[in-house]
CSV table of C-alpha atoms in Angstrom, one decimal:
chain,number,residue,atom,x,y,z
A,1,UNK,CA,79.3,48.1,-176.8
A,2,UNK,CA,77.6,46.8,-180.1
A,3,UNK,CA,78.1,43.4,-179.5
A,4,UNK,CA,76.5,43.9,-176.2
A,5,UNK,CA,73.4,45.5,-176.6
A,6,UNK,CA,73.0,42.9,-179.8
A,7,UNK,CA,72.8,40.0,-177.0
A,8,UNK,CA,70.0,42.1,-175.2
A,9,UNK,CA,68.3,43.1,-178.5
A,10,UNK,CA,68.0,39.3,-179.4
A,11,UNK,CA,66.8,38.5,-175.7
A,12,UNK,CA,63.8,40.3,-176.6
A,13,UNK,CA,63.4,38.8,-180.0
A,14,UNK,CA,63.1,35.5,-178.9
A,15,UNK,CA,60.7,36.6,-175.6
A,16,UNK,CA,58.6,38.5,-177.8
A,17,UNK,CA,58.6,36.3,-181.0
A,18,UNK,CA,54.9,34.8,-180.4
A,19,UNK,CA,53.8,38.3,-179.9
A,20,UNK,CA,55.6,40.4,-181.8
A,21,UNK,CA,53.3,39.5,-184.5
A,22,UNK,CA,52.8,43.2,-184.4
A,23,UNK,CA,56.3,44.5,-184.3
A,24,UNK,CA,58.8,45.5,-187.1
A,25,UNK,CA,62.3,46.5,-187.1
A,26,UNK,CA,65.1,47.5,-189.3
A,27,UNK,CA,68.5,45.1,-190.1
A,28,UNK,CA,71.8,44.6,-191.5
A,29,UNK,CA,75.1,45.5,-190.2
A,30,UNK,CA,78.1,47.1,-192.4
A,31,UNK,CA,79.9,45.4,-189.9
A,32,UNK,CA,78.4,42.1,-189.8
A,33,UNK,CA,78.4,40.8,-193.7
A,34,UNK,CA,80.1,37.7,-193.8
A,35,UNK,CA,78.9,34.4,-194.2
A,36,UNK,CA,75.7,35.2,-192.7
A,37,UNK,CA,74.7,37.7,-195.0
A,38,UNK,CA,75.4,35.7,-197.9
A,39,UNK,CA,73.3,32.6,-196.8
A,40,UNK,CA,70.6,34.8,-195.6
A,41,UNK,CA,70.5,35.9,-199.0
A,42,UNK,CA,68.9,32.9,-200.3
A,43,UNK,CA,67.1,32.2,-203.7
A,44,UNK,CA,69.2,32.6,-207.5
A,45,UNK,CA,71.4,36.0,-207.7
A,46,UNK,CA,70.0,38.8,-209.0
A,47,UNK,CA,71.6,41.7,-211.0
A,48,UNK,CA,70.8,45.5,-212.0
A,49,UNK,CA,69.8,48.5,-209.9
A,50,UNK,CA,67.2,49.4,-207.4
A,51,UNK,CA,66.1,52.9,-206.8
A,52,UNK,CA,64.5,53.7,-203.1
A,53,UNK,CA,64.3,57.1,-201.5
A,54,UNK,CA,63.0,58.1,-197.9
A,55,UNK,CA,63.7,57.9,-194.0
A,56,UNK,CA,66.6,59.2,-193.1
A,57,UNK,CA,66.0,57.4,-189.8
A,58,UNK,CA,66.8,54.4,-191.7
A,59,UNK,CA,69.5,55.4,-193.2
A,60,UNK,CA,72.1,53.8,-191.6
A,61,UNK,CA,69.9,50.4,-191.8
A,62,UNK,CA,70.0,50.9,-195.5
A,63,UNK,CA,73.6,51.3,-195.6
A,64,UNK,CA,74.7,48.4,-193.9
A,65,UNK,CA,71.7,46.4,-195.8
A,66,UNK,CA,73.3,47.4,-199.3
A,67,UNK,CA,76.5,46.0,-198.2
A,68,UNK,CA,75.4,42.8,-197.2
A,69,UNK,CA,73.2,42.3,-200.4
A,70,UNK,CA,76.0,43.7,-202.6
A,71,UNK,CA,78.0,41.6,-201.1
A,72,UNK,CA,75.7,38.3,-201.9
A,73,UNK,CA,74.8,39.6,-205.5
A,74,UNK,CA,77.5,41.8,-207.2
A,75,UNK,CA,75.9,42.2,-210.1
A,76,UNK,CA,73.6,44.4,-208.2
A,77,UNK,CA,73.5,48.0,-207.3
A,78,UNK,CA,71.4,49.4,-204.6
A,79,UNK,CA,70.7,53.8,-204.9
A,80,UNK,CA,69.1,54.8,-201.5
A,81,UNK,CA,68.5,58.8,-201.0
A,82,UNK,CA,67.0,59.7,-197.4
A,83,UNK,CA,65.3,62.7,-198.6
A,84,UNK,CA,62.6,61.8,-195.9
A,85,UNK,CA,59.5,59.8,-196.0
A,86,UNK,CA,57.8,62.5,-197.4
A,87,UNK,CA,59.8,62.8,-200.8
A,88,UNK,CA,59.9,59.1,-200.8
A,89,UNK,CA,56.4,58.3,-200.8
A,90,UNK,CA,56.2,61.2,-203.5
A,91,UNK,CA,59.1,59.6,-205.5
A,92,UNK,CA,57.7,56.1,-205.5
A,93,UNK,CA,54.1,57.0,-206.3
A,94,UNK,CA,55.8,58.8,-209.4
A,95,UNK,CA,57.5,56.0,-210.8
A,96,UNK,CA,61.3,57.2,-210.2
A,97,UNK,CA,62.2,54.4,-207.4
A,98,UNK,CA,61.4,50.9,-206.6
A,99,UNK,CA,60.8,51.4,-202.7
A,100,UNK,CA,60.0,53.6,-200.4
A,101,UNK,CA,61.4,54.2,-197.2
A,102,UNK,CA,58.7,55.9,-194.8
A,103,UNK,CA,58.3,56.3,-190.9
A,104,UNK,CA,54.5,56.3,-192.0
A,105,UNK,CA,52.7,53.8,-193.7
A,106,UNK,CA,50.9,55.5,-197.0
A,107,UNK,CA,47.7,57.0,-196.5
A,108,UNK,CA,44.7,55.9,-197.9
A,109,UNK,CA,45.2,58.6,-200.9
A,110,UNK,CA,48.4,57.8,-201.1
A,111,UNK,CA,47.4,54.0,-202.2
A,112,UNK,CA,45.0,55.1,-204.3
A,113,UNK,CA,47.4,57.3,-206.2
A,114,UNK,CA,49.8,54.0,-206.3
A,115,UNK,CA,47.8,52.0,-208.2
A,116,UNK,CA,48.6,54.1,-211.4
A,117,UNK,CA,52.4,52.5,-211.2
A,118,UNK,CA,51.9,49.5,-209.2
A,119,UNK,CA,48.7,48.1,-210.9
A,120,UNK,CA,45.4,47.9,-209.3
A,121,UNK,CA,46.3,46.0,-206.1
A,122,UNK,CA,48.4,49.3,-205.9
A,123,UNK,CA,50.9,49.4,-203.0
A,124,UNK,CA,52.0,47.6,-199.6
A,125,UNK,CA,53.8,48.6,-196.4
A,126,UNK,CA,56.3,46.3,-195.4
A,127,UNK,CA,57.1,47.1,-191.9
A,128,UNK,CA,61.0,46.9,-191.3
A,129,UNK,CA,62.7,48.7,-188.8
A,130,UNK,CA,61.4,49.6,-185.2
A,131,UNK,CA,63.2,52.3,-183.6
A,132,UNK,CA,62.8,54.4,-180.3
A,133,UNK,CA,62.6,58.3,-180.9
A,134,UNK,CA,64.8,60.0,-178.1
A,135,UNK,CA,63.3,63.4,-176.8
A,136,UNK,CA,67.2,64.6,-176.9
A,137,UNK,CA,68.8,67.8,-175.4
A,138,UNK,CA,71.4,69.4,-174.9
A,139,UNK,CA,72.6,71.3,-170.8
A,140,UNK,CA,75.7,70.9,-169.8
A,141,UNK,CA,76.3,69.0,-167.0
A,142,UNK,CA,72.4,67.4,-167.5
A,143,UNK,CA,72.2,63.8,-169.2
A,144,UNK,CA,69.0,62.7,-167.8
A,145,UNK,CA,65.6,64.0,-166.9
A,146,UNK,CA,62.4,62.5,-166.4
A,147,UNK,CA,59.6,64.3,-168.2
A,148,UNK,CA,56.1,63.6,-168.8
A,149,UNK,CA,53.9,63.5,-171.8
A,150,UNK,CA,52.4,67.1,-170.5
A,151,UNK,CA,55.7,68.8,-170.1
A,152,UNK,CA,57.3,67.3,-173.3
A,153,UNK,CA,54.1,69.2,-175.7
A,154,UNK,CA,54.2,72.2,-173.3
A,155,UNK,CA,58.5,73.0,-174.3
A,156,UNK,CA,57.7,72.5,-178.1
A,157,UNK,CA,54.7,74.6,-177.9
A,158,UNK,CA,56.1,77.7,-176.0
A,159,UNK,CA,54.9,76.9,-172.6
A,160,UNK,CA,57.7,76.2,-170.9
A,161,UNK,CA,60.8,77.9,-171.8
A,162,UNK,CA,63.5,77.7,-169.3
A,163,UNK,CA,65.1,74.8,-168.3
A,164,UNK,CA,64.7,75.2,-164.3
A,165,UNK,CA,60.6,75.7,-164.6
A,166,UNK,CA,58.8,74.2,-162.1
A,167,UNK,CA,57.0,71.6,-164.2
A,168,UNK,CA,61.0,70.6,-165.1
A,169,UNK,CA,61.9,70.5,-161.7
A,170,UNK,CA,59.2,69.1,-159.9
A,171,UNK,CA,59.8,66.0,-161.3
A,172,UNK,CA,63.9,66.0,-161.6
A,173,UNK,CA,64.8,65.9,-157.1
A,174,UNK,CA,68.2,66.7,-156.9
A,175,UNK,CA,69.3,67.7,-160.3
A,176,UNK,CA,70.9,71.1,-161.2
A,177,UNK,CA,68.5,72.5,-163.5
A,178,UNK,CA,70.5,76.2,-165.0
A,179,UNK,CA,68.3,78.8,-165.7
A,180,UNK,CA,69.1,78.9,-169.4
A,181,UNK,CA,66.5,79.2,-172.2
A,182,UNK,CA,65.1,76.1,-174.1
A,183,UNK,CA,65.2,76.1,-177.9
A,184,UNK,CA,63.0,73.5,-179.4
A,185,UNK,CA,64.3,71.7,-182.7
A,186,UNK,CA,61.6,70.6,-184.9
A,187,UNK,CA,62.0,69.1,-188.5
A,188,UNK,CA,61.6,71.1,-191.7
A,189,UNK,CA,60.8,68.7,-193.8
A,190,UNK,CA,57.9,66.6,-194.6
A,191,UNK,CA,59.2,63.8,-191.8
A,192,UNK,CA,57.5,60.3,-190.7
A,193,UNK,CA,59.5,60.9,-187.6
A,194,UNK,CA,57.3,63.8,-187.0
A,195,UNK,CA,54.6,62.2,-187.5
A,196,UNK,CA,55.0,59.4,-185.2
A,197,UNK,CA,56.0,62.0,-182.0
A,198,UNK,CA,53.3,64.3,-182.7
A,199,UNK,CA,50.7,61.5,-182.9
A,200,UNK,CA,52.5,60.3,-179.1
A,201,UNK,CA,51.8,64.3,-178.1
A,202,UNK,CA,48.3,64.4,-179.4
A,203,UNK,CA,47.3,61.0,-177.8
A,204,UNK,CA,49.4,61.2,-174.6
A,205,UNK,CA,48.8,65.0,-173.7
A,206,UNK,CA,45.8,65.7,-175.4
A,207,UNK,CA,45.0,68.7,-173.3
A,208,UNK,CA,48.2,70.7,-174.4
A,209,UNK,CA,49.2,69.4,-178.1
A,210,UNK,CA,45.7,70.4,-179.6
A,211,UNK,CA,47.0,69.5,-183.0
A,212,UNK,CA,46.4,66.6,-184.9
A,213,UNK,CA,49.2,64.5,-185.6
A,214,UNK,CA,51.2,65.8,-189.2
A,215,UNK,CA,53.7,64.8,-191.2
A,216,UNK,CA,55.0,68.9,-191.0
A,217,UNK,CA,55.4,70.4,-187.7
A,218,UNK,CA,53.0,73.2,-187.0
A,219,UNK,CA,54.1,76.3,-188.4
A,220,UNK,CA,52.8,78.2,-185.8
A,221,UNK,CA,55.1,76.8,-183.1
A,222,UNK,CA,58.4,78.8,-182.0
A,223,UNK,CA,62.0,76.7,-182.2
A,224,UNK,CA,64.5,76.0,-185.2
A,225,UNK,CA,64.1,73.9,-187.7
A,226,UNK,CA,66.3,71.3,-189.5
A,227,UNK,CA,66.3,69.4,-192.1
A,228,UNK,CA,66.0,65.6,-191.9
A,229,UNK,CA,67.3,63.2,-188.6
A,230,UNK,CA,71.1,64.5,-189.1
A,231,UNK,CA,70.4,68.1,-189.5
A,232,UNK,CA,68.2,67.8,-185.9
A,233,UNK,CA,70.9,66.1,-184.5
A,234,UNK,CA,73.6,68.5,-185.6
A,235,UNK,CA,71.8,71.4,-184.6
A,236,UNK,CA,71.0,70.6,-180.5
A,237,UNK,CA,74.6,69.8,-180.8
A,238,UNK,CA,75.6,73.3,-181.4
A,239,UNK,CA,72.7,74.7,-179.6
A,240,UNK,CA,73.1,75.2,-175.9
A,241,UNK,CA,69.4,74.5,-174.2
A,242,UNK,CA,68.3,72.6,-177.7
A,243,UNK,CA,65.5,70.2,-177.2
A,244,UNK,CA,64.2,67.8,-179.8
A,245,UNK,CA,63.1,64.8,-181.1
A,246,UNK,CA,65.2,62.9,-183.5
A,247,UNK,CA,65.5,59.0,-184.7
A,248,UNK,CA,68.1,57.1,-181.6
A,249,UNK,CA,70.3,55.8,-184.5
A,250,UNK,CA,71.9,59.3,-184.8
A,251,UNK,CA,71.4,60.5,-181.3
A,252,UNK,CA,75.5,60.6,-179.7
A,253,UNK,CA,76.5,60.0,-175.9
A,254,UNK,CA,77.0,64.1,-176.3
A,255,UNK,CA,73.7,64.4,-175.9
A,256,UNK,CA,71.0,63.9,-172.9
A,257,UNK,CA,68.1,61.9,-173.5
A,258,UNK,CA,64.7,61.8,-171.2
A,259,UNK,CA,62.9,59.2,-169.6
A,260,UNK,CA,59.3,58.7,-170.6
A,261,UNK,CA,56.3,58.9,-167.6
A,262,UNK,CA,54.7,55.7,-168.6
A,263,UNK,CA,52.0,54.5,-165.9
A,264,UNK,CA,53.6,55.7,-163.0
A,265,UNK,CA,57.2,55.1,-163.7
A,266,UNK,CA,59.4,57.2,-165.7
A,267,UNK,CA,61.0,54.8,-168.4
A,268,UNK,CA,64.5,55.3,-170.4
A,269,UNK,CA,64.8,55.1,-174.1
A,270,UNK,CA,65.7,50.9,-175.2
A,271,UNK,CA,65.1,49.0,-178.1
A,272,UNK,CA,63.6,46.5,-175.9
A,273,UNK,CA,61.5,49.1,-175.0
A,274,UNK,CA,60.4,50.3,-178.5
A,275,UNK,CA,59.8,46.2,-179.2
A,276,UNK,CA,57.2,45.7,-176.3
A,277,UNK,CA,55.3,49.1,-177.4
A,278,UNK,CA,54.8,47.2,-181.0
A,279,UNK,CA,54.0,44.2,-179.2
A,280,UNK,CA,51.3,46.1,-177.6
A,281,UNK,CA,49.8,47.9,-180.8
A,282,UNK,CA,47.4,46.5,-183.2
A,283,UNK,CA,47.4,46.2,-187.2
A,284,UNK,CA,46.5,49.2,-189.0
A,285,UNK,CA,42.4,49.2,-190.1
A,286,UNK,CA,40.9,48.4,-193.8
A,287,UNK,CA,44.2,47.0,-195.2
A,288,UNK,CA,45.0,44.8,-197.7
A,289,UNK,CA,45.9,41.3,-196.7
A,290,UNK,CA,49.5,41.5,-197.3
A,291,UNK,CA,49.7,45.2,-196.3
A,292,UNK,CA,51.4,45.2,-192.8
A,293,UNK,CA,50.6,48.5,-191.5
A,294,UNK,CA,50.0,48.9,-188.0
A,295,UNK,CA,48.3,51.1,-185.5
A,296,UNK,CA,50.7,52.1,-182.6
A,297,UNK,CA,49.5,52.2,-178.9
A,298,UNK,CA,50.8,55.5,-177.6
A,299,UNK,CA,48.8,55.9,-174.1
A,300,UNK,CA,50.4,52.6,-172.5
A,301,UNK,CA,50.6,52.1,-169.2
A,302,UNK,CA,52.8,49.0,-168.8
A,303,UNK,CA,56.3,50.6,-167.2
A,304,UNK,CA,58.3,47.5,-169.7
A,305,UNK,CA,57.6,49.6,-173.1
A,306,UNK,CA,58.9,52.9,-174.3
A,307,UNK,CA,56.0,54.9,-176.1
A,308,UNK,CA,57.5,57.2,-178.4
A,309,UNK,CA,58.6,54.9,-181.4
A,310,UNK,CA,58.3,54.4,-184.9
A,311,UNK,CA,57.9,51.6,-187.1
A,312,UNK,CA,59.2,52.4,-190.7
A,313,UNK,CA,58.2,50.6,-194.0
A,314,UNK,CA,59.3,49.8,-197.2
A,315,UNK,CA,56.8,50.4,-199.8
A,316,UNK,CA,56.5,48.3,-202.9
A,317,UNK,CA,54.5,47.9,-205.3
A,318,UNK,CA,52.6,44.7,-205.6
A,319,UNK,CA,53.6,44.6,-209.5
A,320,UNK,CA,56.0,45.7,-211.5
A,321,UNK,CA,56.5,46.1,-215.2
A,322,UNK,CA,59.0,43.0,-215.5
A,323,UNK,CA,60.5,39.8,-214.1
A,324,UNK,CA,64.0,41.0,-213.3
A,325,UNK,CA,62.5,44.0,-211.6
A,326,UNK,CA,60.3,41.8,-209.7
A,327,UNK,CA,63.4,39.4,-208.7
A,328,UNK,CA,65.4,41.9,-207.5
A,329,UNK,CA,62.9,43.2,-205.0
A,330,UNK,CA,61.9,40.5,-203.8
A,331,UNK,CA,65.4,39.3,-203.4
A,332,UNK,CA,66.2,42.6,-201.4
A,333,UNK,CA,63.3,43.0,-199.1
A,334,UNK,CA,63.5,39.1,-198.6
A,335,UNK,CA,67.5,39.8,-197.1
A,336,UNK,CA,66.2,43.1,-195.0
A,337,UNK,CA,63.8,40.9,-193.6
A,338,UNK,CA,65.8,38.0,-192.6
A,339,UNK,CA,67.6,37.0,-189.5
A,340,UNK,CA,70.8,38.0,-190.5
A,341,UNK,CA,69.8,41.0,-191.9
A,342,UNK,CA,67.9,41.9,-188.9
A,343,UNK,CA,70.5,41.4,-186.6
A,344,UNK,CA,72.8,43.1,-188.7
A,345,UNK,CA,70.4,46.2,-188.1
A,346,UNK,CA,70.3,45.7,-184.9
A,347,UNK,CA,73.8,46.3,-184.3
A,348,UNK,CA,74.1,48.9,-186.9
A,349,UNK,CA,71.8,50.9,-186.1
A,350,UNK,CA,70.3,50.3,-182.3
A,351,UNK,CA,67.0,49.2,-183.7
A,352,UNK,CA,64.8,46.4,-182.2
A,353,UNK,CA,64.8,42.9,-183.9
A,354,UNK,CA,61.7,41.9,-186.1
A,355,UNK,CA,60.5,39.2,-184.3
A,356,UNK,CA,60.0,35.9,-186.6
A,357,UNK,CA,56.1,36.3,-186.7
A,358,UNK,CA,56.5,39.1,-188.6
A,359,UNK,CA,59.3,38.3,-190.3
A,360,UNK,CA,56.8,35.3,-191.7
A,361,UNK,CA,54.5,37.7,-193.2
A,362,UNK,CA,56.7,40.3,-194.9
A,363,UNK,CA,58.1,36.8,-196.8
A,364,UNK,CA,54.6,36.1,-197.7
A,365,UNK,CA,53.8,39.4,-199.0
A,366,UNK,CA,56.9,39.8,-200.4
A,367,UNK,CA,56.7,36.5,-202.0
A,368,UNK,CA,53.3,37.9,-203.6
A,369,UNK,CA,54.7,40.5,-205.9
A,370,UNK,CA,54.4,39.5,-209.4
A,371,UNK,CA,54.9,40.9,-213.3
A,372,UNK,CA,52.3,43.4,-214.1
A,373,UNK,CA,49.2,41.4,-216.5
């Protein structure tokens, strides 16, 4: 199953490569470390330890990267805790990790507040994983549904709360809908994924999700809460009529995932999907030159992309207080954005390829970290 949705993953790497200047993705495989991850390693070894904390939507990424760099330098040792984006951006700016993982690039305080461990070209967001978010439930004998944007924000905001409502049904012909309560599963923590679906909600059904898009769910919403991608996950699993949002890497076939009303089609979850949404986006306003953030399209209309995704970073300082630090992350974000390393994501963890426009300009702002003056 791996090895087949790898050969449609890098279809849509090399279609989109001229395009996908705008795209980012996630990769390496703890299956797929051979040869290829040692030549994609390239440059002198390195040795010591690196620190990151964050997504826990990339933590299976991160895992099967370590292996493949271990593998290629084992004099090092990589330490990854996905605490959530949150707690890794707060981690990082303190000075107690290397990277960041984050399903959001850093906020303009955030940057600011960087500069006092980075130096005073402060941070950059180094985007390296692209992943659909599945709006995910949980009915027996239901594996399917087509929902729109309107519907979606109405179940997590109390409007809708049984399973056979009208608004359900009106767009699901033919399917058994039980008249069973919904419980909506938000996370509890401070969550990049969050972020990224509430900014689709307050862009794509404007009219209902009257929130602005946050990091932390509104605490005025009814639903459980979980902490980070697994406990979600965990918890519509054991939660007849759960509904929630949740990073595809840890979504199972257990679970039901909707299709997406996108122009007038309704459109499953793919990474190919989640690749042609980046391609459609635009880079993020007053950046740096080597910051890649970027500024996702959520109201798309072309039925080929899949809306609800999120693009998550790594986050490294532009200095750091020595060469050997410096070496070693350069060496490490230089193998997560290679092709091996990409395609070893891909596999890994069902994420869509970085194409090899972008892959060109994380090297070059990779290759522009230096030792602190």
């Amino acid at each position: 199953m791996k090895a087949n949705r790898f050969g449609r993953l890098s279809a849509v790497a090399l279609v989109a490569a001229g395009a996908l200047a705008l795209s980012a993705c996630g990769s390496d495989n703890a299956t797929n470390t051979g040869a290829g991850a040692t030549s994609s390693a390239s440059g002198p070894k390195v040795t010591g330890t690196l620190t990151g904390t964050g997504s826990s939507a990339q933590a299976s990424a991160v895992d099967a990267w370590k292996q493949g760099f271990t593998q290629a330098n084992p004099g090092v040792t990589v330490q990854y805790s996905p605490d959530g984006s949150g707690a890794g951006r707060k981690t990082f700016i303190s000075g107690a990790s290397q990277f960041a993982g984050s399903d959001a690039a850093m906020s303009t305080e955030e940057l600011t507040s960087a500069k006092a461990v980075c130096g005073a070209d402060g941070a950059l967001d180094l985007p390296v994983y692209i992943s659909p978010i599945a709006v995910t439930f949980n009915v027996s004998g239901v594996k399917e549904l087509n929902l729109t944007a309107d519907t979606i924000a109405k179940i997590f905001r109390g409007q809708i709360t049984k399973w056979n409502d009208p608004a359900i049904a009106a767009d699901n012909s033919g399917v058994s809908l039980p008249d069973l309560k919904i419980t909506p599963v938000h996370r509890s923590d401070d969550s990049g994924t969050t972020q990224n679906f509430t900014d689709y909600l307050a862009k794509a059904a404007p009219s209902v999700w009257t929130d602005k898009s946050s990091q932390t769910w509104p605490a005025s919403l009814p639903g459980e809460n979980a902490k980070g991608t697994s406990g979600v996950v965990k918890t519509v699993t054991d939660t007849q009529g759960a509904f929630a949002y949740a990073d595809d890497s840890a979504v199972s076939g257990s679970l039901g995932k909707a299709k997406i009303k996108v122009g007038d089609k309704f459109v499953a979850l793919s990474a190919e999907g989640a690749a042609k949404a980046v391609e459609l986006s635009k880079p993020a306003d007053g950046r740096a030159a080597n910051d890649l953030a970027l500024s996702l399209n959520r109201t798309l209309t072309d039925s080929s992309a899949y809306p609800i995704v999120l693009v998550s970073y790594h986050i490294v300082c532009t200095a750091y207080k020595d060469q050997a630090t410096v070496d070693l992350v350069k060496a490490w974000e230089n193998y997560v954005a290679s092709d091996a390393g990409q395609k070893a994501a891909a596999a890994a963890a069902k994420s869509a390829p970085i194409s090899s426009a972008l892959a060109a300009k994380v090297k070059t702002a990779v290759d522009s970290i230096k030792v602190k003056s």
